[in-house]
mmCIF file of C-alpha atoms and ligand atoms in Angstrom:
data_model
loop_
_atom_site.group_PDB
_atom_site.id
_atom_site.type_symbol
_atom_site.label_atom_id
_atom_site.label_comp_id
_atom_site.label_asym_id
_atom_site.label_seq_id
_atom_site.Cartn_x
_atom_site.Cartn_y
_atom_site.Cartn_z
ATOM 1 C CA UNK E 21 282.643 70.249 141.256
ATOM 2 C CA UNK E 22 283.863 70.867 138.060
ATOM 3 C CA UNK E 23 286.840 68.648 137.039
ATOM 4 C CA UNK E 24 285.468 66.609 133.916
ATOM 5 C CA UNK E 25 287.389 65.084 131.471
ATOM 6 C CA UNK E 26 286.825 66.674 127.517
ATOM 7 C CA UNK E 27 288.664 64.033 125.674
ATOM 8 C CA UNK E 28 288.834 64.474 121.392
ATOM 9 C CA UNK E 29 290.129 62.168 118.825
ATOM 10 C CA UNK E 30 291.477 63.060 115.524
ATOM 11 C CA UNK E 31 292.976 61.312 112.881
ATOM 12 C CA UNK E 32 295.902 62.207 110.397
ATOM 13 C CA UNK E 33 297.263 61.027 107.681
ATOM 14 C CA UNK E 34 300.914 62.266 107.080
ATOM 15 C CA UNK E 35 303.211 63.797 109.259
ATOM 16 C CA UNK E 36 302.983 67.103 108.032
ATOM 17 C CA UNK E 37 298.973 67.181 109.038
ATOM 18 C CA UNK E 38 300.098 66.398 112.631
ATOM 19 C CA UNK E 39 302.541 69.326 112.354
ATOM 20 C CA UNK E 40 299.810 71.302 111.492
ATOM 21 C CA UNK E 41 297.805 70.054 114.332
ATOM 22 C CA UNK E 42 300.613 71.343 116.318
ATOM 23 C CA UNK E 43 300.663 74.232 114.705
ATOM 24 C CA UNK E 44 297.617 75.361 115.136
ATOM 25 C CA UNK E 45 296.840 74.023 118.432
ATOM 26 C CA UNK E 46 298.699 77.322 119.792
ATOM 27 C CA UNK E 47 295.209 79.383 119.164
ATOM 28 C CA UNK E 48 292.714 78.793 121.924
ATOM 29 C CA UNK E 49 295.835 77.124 123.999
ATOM 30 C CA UNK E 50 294.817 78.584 127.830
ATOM 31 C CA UNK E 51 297.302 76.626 129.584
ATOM 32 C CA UNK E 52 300.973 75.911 129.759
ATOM 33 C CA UNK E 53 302.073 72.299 129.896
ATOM 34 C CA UNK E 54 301.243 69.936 127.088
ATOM 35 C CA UNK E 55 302.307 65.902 127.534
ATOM 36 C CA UNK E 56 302.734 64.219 124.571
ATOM 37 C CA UNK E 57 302.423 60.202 125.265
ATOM 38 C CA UNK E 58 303.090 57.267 122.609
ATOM 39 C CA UNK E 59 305.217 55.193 121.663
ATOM 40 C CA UNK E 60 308.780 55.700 120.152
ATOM 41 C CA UNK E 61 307.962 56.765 115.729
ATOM 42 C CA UNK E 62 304.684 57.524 117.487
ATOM 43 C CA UNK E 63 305.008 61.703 116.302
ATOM 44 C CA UNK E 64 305.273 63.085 119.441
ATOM 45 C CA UNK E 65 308.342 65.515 118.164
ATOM 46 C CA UNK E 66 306.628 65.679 114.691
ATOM 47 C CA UNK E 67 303.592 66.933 117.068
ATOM 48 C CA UNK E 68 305.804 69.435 118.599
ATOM 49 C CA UNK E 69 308.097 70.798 115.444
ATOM 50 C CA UNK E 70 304.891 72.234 114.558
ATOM 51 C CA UNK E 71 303.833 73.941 117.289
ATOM 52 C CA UNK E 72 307.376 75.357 117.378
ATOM 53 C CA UNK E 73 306.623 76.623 114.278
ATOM 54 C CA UNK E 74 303.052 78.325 115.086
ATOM 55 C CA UNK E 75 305.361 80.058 117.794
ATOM 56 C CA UNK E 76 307.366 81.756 115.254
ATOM 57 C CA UNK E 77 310.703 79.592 116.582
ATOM 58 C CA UNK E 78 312.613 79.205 112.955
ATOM 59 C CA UNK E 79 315.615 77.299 114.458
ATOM 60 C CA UNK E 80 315.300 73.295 113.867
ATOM 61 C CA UNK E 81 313.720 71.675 116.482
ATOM 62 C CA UNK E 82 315.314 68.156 117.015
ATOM 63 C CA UNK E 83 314.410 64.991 119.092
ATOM 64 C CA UNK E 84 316.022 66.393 122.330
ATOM 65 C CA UNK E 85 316.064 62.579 123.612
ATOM 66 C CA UNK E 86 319.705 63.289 124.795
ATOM 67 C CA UNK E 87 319.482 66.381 125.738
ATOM 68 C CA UNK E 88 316.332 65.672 127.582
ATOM 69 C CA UNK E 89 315.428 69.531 127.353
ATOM 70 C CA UNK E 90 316.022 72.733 125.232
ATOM 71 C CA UNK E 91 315.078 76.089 125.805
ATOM 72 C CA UNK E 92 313.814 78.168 122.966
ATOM 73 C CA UNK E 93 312.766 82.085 123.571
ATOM 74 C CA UNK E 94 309.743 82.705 121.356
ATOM 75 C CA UNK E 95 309.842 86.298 119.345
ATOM 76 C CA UNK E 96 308.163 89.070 121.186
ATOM 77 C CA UNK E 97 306.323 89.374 117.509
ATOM 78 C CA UNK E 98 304.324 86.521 118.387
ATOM 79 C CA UNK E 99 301.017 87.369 119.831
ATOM 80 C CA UNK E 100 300.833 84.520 122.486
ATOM 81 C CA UNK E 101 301.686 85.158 126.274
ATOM 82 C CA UNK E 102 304.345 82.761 126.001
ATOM 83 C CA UNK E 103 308.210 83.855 126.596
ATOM 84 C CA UNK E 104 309.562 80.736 126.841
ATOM 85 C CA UNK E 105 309.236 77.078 124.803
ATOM 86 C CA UNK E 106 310.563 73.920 126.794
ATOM 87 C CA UNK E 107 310.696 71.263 124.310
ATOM 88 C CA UNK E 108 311.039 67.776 126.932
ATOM 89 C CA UNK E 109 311.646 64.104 126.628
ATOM 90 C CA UNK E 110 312.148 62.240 129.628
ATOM 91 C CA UNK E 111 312.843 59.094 127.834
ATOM 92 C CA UNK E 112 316.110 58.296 129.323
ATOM 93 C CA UNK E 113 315.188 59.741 132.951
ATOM 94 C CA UNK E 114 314.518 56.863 135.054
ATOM 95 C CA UNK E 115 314.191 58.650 138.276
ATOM 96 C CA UNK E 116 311.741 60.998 139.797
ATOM 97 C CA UNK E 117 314.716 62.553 141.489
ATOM 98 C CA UNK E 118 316.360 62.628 138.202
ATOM 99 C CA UNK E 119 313.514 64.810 136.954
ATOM 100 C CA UNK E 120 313.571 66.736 140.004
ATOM 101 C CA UNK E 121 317.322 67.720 139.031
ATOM 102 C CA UNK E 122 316.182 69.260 135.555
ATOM 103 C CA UNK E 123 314.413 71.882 137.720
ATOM 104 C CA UNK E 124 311.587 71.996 135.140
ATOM 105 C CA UNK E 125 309.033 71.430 138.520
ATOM 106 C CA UNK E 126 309.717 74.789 139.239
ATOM 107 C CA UNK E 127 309.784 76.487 135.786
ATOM 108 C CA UNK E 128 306.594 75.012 135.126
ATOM 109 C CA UNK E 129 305.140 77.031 137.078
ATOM 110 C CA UNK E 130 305.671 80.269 135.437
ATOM 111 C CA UNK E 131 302.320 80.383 133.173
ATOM 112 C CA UNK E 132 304.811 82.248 130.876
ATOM 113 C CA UNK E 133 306.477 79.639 130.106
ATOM 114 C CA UNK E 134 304.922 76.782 127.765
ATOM 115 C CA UNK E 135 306.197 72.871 127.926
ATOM 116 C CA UNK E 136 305.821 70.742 125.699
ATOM 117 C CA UNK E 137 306.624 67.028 127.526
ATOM 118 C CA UNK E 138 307.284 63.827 126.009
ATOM 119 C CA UNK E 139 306.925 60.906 128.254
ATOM 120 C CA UNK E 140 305.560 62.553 130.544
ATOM 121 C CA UNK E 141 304.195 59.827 132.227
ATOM 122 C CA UNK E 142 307.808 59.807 134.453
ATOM 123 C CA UNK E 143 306.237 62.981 135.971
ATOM 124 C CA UNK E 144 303.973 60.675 138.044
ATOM 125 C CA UNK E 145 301.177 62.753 139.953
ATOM 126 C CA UNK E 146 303.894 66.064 139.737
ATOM 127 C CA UNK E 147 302.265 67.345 136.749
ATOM 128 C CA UNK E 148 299.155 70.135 137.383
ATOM 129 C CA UNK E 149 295.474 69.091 136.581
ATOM 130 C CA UNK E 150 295.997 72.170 134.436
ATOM 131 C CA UNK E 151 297.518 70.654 131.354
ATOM 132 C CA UNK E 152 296.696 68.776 128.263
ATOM 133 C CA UNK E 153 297.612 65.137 127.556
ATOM 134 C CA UNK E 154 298.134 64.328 124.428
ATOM 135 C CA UNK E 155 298.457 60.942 123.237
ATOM 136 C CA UNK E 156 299.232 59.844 119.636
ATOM 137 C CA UNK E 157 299.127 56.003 118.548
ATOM 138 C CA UNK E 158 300.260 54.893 115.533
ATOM 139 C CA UNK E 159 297.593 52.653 113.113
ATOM 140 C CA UNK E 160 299.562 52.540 110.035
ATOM 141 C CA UNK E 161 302.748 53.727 108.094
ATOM 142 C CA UNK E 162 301.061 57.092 107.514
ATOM 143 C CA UNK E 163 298.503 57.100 109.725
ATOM 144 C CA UNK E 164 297.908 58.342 113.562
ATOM 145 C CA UNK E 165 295.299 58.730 115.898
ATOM 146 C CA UNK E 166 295.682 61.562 118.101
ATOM 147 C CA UNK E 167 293.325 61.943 121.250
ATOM 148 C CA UNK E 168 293.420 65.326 123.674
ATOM 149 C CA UNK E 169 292.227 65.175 126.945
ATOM 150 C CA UNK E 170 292.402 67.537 129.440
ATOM 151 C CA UNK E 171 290.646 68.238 132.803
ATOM 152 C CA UNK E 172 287.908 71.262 132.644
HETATM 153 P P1 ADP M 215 308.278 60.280 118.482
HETATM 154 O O1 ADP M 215 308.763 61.643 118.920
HETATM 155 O O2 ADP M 215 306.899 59.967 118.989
HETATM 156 O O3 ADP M 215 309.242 59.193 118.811
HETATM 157 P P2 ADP M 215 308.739 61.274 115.787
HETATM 158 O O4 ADP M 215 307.843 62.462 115.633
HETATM 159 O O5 ADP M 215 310.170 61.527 116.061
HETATM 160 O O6 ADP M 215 308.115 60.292 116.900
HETATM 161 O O7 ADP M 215 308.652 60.366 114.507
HETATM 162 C C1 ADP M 215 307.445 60.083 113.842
HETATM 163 C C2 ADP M 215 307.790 59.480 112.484
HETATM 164 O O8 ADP M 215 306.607 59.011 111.857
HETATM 165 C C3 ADP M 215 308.410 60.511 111.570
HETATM 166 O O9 ADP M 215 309.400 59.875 110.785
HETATM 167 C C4 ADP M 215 307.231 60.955 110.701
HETATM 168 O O10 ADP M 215 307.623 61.411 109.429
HETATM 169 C C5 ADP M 215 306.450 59.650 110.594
HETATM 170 N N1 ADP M 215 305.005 59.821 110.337
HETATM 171 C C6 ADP M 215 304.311 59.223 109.351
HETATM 172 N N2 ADP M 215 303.009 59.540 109.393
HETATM 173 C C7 ADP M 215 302.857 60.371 110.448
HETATM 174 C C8 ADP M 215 301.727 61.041 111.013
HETATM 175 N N3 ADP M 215 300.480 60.918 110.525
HETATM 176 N N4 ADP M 215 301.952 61.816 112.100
HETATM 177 C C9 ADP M 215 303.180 61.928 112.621
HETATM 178 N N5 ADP M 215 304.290 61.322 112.143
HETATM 179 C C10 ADP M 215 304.133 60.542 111.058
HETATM 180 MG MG1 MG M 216 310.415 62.203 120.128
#
């Protein structure tokens, strides 16, 4: 059996160091869904406008809380076998067959395309054991402590 649990905590001290967590997060990333959990102000799109960056996508990226998802293509210059960047927030989405309507259960699946999740939790037990959970919790004004886990 080999399903343990690596878990890491790190701990930032401005928004832009969590954007460059993001950032470069992309190098050794071997899988295709990330969740990002925490509260609301937590960083979880401040998390994910940097890794948006590291994938060369120069366009804004926004809370999509009322969009609940947006597609971004990421530039063949890029050297990561990603094609595709779902940016996710299921905030508002209060059903499992709401989710279910988004179709991103199916596009997940395509290992070319990378997701990036917030509140992810609404997933329930949909989501793959290949993934990484991220969870960021705010301490102070400036400050955040951000823990990975994932499943080996
Ligand atoms: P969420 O998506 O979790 O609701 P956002 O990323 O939209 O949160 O907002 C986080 C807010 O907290 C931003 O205004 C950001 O500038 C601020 N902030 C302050 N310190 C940090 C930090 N260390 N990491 C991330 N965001 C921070
Ligand atoms: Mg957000």
């Amino acid at each position: 059996m080999n399903n343990l649990k690596k878990h890491t905590v790190f701990v930032t001290q401005s928004a832009e160091e969590t954007g460059h967590m993001g950032e470069t997060f992309l190098k050794d990333l071997d899988r295709n869904i990330l969740t990002l959990n925490g509260e609301l102000g937590a960083g979880k799109t401040t998390f994910v406008q940097g890794l948006a960056k590291g994938l060369g996508i120069l366009r804004r990226i926004s809370s999509p809380t009322f969009i609940i998802m947006r597609t971004y293509e990421v530039p063949k210059s890029i050297n990561i076998p990603f094609a595709k960047f779902y940016h996710v927030d299921l905030y508002r989405m209060e059903t499992m067959h709401d989710i279910e309507g988004l179709g991103i259960l199916e596009l997940m699946k395509d290992p070319a395309n990378l997701f990036a999740i917030e509140w992810a939790e609404k997933l329930e037990n949909n989501l793959p054991t290949e993934r990484i959970d991220i969870h960021i919790e705010y301490k102070s004004e400036n400050e955040r402590k951000i823990g990975v886990t994932y499943e080996n």
